[in-house]
CSV table of C-alpha atoms in Angstrom, one decimal:
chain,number,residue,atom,x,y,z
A,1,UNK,CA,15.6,134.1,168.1
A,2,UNK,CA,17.8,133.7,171.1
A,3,UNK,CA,18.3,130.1,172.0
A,4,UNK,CA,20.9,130.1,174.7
A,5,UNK,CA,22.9,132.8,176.8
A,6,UNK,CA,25.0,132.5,179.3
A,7,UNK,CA,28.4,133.9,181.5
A,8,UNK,CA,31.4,131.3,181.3
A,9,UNK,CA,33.7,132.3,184.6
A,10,UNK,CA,36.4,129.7,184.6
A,11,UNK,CA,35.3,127.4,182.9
A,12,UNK,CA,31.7,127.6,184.7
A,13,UNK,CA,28.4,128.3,183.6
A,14,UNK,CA,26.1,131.4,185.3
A,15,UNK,CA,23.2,133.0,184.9
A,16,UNK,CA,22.8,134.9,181.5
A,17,UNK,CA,23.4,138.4,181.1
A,18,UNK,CA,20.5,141.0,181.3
A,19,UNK,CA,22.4,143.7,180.0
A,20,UNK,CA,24.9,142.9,177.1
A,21,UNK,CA,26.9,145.3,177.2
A,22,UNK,CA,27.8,145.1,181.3
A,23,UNK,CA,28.4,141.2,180.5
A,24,UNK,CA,31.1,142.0,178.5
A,25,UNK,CA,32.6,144.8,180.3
A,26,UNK,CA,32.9,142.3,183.0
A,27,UNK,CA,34.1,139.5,181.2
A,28,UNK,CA,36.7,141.6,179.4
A,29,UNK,CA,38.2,141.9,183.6
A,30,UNK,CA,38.8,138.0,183.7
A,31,UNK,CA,41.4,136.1,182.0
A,32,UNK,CA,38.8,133.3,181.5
A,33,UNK,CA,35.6,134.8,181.1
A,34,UNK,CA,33.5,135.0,178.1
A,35,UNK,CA,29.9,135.5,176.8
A,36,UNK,CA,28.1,132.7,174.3
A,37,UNK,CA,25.1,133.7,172.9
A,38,UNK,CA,23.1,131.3,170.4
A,39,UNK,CA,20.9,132.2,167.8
A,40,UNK,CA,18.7,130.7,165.5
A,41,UNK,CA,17.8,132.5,162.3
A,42,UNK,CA,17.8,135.7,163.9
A,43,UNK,CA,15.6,138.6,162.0
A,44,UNK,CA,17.5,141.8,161.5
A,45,UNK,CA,16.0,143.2,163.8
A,46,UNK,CA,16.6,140.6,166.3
A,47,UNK,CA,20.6,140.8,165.8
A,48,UNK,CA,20.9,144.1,165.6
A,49,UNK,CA,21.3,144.6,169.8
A,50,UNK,CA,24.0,142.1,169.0
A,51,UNK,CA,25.8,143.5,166.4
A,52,UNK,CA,25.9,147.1,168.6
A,53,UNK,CA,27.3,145.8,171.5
A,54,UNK,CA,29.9,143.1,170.5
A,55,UNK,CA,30.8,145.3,167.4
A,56,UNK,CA,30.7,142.9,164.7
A,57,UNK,CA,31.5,143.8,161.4
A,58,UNK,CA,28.4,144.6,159.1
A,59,UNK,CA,29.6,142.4,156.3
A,60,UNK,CA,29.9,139.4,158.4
A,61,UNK,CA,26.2,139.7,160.2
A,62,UNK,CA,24.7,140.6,156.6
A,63,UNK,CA,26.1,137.1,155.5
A,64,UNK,CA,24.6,135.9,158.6
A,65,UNK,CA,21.4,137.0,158.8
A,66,UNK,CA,20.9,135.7,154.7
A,67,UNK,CA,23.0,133.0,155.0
A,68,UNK,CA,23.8,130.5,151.8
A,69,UNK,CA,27.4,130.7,152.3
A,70,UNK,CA,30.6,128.9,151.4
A,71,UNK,CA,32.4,127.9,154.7
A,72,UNK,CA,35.2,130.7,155.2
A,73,UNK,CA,36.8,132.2,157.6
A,74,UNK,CA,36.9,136.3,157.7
A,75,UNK,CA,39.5,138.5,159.8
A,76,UNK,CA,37.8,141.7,161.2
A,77,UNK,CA,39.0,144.1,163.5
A,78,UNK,CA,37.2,143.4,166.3
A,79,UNK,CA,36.1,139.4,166.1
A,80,UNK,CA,36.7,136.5,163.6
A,81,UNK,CA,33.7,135.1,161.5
A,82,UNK,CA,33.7,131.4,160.3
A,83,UNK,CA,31.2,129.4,158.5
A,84,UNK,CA,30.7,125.8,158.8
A,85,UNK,CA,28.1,123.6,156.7
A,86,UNK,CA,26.9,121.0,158.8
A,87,UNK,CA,25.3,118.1,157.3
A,88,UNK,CA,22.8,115.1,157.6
A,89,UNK,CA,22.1,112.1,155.7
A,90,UNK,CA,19.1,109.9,155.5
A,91,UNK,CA,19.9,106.5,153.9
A,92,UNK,CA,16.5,105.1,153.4
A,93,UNK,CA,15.9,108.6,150.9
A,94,UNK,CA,19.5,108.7,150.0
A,95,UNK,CA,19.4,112.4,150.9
A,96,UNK,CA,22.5,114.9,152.0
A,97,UNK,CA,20.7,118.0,153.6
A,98,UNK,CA,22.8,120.8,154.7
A,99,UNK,CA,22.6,122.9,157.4
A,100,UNK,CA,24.8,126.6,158.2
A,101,UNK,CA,26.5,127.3,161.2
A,102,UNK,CA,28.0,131.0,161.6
A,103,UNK,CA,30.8,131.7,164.6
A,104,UNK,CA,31.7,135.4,165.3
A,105,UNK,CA,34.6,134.9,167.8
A,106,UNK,CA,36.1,137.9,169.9
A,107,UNK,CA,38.5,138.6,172.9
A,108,UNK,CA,35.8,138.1,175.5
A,109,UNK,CA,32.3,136.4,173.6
A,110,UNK,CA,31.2,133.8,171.1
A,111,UNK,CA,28.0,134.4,169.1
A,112,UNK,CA,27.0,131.6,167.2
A,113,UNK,CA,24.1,131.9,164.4
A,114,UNK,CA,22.3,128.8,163.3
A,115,UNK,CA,20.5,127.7,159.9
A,116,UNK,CA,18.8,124.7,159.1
A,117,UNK,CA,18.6,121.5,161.5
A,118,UNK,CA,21.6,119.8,160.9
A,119,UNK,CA,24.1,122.2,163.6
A,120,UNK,CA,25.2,120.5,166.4
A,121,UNK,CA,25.7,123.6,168.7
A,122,UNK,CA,23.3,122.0,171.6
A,123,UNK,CA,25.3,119.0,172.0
A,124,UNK,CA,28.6,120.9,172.2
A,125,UNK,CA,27.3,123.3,174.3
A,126,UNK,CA,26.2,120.8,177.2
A,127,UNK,CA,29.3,118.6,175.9
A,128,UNK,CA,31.8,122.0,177.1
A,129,UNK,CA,29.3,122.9,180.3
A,130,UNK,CA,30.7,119.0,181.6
A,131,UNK,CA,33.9,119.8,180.5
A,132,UNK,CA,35.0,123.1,182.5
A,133,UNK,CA,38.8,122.3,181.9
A,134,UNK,CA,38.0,122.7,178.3
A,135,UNK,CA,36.4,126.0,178.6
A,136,UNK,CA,38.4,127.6,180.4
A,137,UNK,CA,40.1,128.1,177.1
A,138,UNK,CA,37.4,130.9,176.7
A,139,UNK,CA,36.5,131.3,173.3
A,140,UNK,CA,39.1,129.0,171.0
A,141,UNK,CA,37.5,126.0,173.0
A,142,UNK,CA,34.2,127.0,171.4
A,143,UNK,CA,34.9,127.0,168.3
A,144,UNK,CA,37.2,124.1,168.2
A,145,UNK,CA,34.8,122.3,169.7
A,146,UNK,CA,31.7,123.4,166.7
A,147,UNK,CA,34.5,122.3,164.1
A,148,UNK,CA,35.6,119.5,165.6
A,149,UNK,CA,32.2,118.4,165.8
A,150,UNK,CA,30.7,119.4,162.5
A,151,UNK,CA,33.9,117.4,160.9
A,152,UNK,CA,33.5,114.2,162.8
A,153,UNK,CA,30.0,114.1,162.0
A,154,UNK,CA,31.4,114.7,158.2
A,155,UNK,CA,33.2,111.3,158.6
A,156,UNK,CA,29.7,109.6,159.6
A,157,UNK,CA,28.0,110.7,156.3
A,158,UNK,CA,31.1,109.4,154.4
A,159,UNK,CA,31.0,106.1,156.1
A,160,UNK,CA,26.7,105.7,155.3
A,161,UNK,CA,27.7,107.6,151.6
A,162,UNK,CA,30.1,104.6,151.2
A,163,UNK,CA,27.6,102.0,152.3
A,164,UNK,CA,24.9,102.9,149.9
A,165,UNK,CA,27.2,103.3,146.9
A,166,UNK,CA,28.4,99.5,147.6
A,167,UNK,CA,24.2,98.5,147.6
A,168,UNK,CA,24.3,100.5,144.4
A,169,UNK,CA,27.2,99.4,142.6
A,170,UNK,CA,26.0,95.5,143.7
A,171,UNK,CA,22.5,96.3,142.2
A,172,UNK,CA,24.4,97.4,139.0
A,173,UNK,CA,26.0,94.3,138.2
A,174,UNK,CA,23.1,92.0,139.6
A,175,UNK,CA,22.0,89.8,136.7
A,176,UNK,CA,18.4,90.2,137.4
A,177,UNK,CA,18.3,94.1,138.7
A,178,UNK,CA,21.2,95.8,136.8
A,179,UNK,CA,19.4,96.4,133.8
A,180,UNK,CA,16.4,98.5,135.5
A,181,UNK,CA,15.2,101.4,133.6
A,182,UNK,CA,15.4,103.8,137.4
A,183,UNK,CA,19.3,102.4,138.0
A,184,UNK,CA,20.5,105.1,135.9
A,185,UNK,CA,18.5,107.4,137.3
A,186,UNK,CA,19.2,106.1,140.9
A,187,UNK,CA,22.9,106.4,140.1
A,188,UNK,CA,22.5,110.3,139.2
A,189,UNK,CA,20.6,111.1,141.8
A,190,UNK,CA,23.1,109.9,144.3
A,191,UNK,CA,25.9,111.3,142.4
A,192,UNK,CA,23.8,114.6,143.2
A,193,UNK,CA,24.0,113.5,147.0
A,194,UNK,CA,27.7,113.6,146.8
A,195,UNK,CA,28.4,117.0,144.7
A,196,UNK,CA,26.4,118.3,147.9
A,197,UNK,CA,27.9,117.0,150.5
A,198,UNK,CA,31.3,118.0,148.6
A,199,UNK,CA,30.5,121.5,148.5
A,200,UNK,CA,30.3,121.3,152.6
A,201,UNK,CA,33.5,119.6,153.0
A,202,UNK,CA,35.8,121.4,150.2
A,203,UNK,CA,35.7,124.9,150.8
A,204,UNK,CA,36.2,123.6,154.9
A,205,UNK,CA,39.8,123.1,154.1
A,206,UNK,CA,41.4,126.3,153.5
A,207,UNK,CA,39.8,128.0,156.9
A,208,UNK,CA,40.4,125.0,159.0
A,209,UNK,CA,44.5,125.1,157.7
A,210,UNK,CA,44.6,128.6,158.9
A,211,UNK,CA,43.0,128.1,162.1
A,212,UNK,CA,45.6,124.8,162.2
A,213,UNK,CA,48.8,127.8,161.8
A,214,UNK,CA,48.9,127.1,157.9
A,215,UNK,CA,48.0,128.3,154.5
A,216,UNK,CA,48.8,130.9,152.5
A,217,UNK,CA,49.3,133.5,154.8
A,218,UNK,CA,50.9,131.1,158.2
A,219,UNK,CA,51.2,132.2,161.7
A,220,UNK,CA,48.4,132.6,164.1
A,221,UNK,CA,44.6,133.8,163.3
A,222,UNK,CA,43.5,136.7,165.9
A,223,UNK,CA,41.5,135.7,168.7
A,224,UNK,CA,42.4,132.2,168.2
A,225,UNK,CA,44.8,130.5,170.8
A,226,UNK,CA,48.3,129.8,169.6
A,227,UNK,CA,48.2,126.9,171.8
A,228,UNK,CA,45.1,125.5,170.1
A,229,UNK,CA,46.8,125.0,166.8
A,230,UNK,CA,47.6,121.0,166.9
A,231,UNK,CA,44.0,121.1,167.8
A,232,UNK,CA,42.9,122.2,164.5
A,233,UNK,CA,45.3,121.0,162.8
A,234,UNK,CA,43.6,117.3,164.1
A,235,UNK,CA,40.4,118.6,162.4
A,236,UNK,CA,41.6,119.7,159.6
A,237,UNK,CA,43.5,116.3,159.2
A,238,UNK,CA,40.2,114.5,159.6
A,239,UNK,CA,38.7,116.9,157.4
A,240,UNK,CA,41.7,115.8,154.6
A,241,UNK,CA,40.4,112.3,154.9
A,242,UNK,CA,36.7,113.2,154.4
A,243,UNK,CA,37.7,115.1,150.9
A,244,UNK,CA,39.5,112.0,149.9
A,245,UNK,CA,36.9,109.7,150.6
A,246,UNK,CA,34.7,112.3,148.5
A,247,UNK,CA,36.7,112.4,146.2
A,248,UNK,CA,36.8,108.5,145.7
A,249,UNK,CA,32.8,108.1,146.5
A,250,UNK,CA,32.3,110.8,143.5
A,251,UNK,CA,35.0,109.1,140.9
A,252,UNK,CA,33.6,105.8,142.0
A,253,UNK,CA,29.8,107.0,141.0
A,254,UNK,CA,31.2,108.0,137.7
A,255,UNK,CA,32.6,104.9,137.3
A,256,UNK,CA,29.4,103.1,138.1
A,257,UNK,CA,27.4,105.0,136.2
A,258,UNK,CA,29.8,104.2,133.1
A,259,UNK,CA,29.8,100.7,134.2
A,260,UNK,CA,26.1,100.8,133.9
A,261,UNK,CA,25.4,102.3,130.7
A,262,UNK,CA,27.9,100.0,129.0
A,263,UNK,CA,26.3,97.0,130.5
A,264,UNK,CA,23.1,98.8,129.0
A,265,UNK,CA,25.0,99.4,125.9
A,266,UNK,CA,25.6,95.9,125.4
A,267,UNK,CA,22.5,94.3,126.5
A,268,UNK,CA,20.7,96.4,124.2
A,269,UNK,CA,23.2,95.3,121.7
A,270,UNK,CA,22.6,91.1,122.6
A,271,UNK,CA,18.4,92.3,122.2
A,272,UNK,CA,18.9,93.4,118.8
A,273,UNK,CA,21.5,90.9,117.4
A,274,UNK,CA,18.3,88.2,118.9
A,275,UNK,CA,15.9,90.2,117.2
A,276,UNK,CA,17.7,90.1,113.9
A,277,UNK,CA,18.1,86.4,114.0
A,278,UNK,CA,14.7,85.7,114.8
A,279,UNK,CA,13.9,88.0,111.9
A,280,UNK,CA,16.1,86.1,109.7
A,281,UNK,CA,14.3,83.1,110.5
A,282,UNK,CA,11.4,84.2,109.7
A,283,UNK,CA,12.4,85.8,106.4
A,284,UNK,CA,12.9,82.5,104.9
A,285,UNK,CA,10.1,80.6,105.3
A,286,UNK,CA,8.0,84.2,104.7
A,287,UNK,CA,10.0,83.9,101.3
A,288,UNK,CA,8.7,80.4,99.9
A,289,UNK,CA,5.5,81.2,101.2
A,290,UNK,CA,5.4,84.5,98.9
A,291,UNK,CA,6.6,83.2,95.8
A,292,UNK,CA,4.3,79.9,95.8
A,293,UNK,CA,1.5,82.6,96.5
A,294,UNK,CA,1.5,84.5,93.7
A,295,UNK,CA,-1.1,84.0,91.0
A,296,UNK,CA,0.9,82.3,87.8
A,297,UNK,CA,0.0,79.2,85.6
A,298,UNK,CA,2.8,78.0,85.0
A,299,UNK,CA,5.3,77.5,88.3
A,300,UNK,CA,7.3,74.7,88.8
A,301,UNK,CA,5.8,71.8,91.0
A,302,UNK,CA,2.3,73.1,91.2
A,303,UNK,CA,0.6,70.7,90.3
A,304,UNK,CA,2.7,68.0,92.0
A,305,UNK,CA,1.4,65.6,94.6
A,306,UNK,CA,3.8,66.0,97.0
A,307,UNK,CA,4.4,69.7,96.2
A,308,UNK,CA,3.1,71.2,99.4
A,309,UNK,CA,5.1,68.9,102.2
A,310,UNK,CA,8.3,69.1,100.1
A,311,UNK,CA,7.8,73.2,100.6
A,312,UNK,CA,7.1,72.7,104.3
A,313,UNK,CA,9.8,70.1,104.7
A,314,UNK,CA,12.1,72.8,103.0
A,315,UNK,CA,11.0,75.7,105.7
A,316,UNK,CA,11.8,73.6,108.2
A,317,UNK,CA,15.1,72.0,107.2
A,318,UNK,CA,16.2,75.8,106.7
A,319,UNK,CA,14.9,77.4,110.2
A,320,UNK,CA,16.9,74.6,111.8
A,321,UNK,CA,20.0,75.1,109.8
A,322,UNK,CA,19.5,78.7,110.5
A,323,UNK,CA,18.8,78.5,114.3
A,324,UNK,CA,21.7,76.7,114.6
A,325,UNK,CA,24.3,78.8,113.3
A,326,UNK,CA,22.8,81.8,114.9
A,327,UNK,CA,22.9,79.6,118.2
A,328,UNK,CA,26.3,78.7,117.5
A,329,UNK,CA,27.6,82.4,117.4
A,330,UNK,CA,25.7,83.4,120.5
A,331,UNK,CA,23.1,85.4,119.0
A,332,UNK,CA,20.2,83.6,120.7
């Protein structure tokens, strides 16, 4: 469906176009005019008016329409196609839900196309409309504008991401908590969280250092400014620290995790070196008890009056000696 539509004439808002194709013929007469059209998981049938009269290439809209992509950046002919993940986080679920945002930029329109809830394209829309200066810049401004604020809100996630691995890690080497059967789990579960919010922010890089003048190929992306450059370039540094503070949330999980099933490792170990002692313990007294139990005639001090406390005096003499060295060497 068709969220939002509207004329941009120097950096000004009017009344949406009723016929697309006039909107753009008139648009294409001013240096500063462009169409923006927003979408939210359009049918095909829905973007096909749009893909007829901005002449986008059928590649790009079929990886719009289906969505699931890897953020990219694709040079047409006729317009520029970039994909950006979004993202959200909700800390009290420890959850990373991601959203898709698609930009098909041209010499005189912006057509963005939407997926999920996390895109921001409201807020930067009435962000630019208060901004005219800005968008005046026609189309670049737009989707600097998406990028700048899908990565920003990257660094957000990161900082809460960074928060709850910290509550985690604590709970891991709390005395009373660390040894909870659902901290393992816990720990995967959020290492999960992270792998997902990395595959938003890694495959970001490479578009964003094209946009920014760089990469493999250099110079200037079609239908992007060559004034906007240091613009992205901002972005895509922002975008650098995000990966690196990935990167070290994801090794640091590992880490934990590690941390965690050695400390399970060795309690497990202190639990069974107890349970052997106590079992040693009670093998000797178990001992006496069996061989004065047997059935035999003749057995030394059977018949002796003080047999039976000299036999318990023994057991305990020999728990004590035992709990002892056992308590001596840590095992209980």
């Amino acid at each position: 469906m068709i969220v939002d539509c509207a004329i941009y004439r120097d950096g000004r808002r009017t009344e949406g176009p009723s016929d697309l194709s006039d909107a753009l013929a008139q648009c294409r007469r001013g240096p500063y005019d462009f169409v923006w059209i927003g979408l939210y998981e359009p049918t095909e049938d829905e973007f096909d008016k749009v893909t007829e009269e901005f002449g986008l290439h059928p590649l790009a809209v079929e990886d719009a329409l289906k969505a699931h992509q890897r953020p990219k950046l694709e040079v047409y002919d006729d317009s520029l196609f970039v994909v950006l993940k979004p993202v959200g986080y909700e800390p009290k679920s420890d959850i990373v839900t991601a959203g898709e945002v698609m930009v098909f930029v041209g010499d005189s329109f912006v057509v963005t196309v939407r997926h999920g809830e996390e895109a921001p394209l409201a807020d930067v829309r009435h962000r630019l409309e208060e901004e005219p200066e800005n968008l005046r810049h026609g189309p670049t401004a737009v989707l600097y504008s998406i990028a700048d604020a899908v990565v920003d809100h990257y660094v957000e996630v990161a900082d809460e991401l960074g928060t709850d691995l910290e509550e985690l890690e604590a709970e891991v080497f709390s005395p009373t908590q660390g040894g909870s059967r659902h901290t393992a789990s816990r720990i995967y579960a959020f290492k999960r969280q992270v792998m997902e919010f990395r595959r938003a922010t890694g495959p970001l890089a490479q578009p964003l250092a094209r946009l920014a003048g760089g990469g493999l190929s250099g110079g200037r992306v079609p239908f992007v400014h060559e004034k906007a450059q240091p613009f992205f370039r901002d972005v895509s540094d922002h975008l650098t620290r995000v990966n690196e503070s990935v990167e070290g949330l994801d090794r640091l999980v590992s880490d934990v995790l590690s941390a965690h099933l050695a400390q399970t490792g060795v309690r497990q170990n202190d639990d069974m070196r107890k349970i052997s002692a106590w079992a040693a313990m009670a093998a000797v007294p178990t001992m006496i008890a069996g061989i004065y139990g047997m059935n035999f005639d003749h057995m030394p001090e059977l018949h002796w009056f003080w047999s039976y406390p000299a036999v318990i005096a023994l057991m305990a003499v020999l728990e004590v000696l035992l709990y002892g060295l056992f308590k001596r060497r840590g095992w209980l």
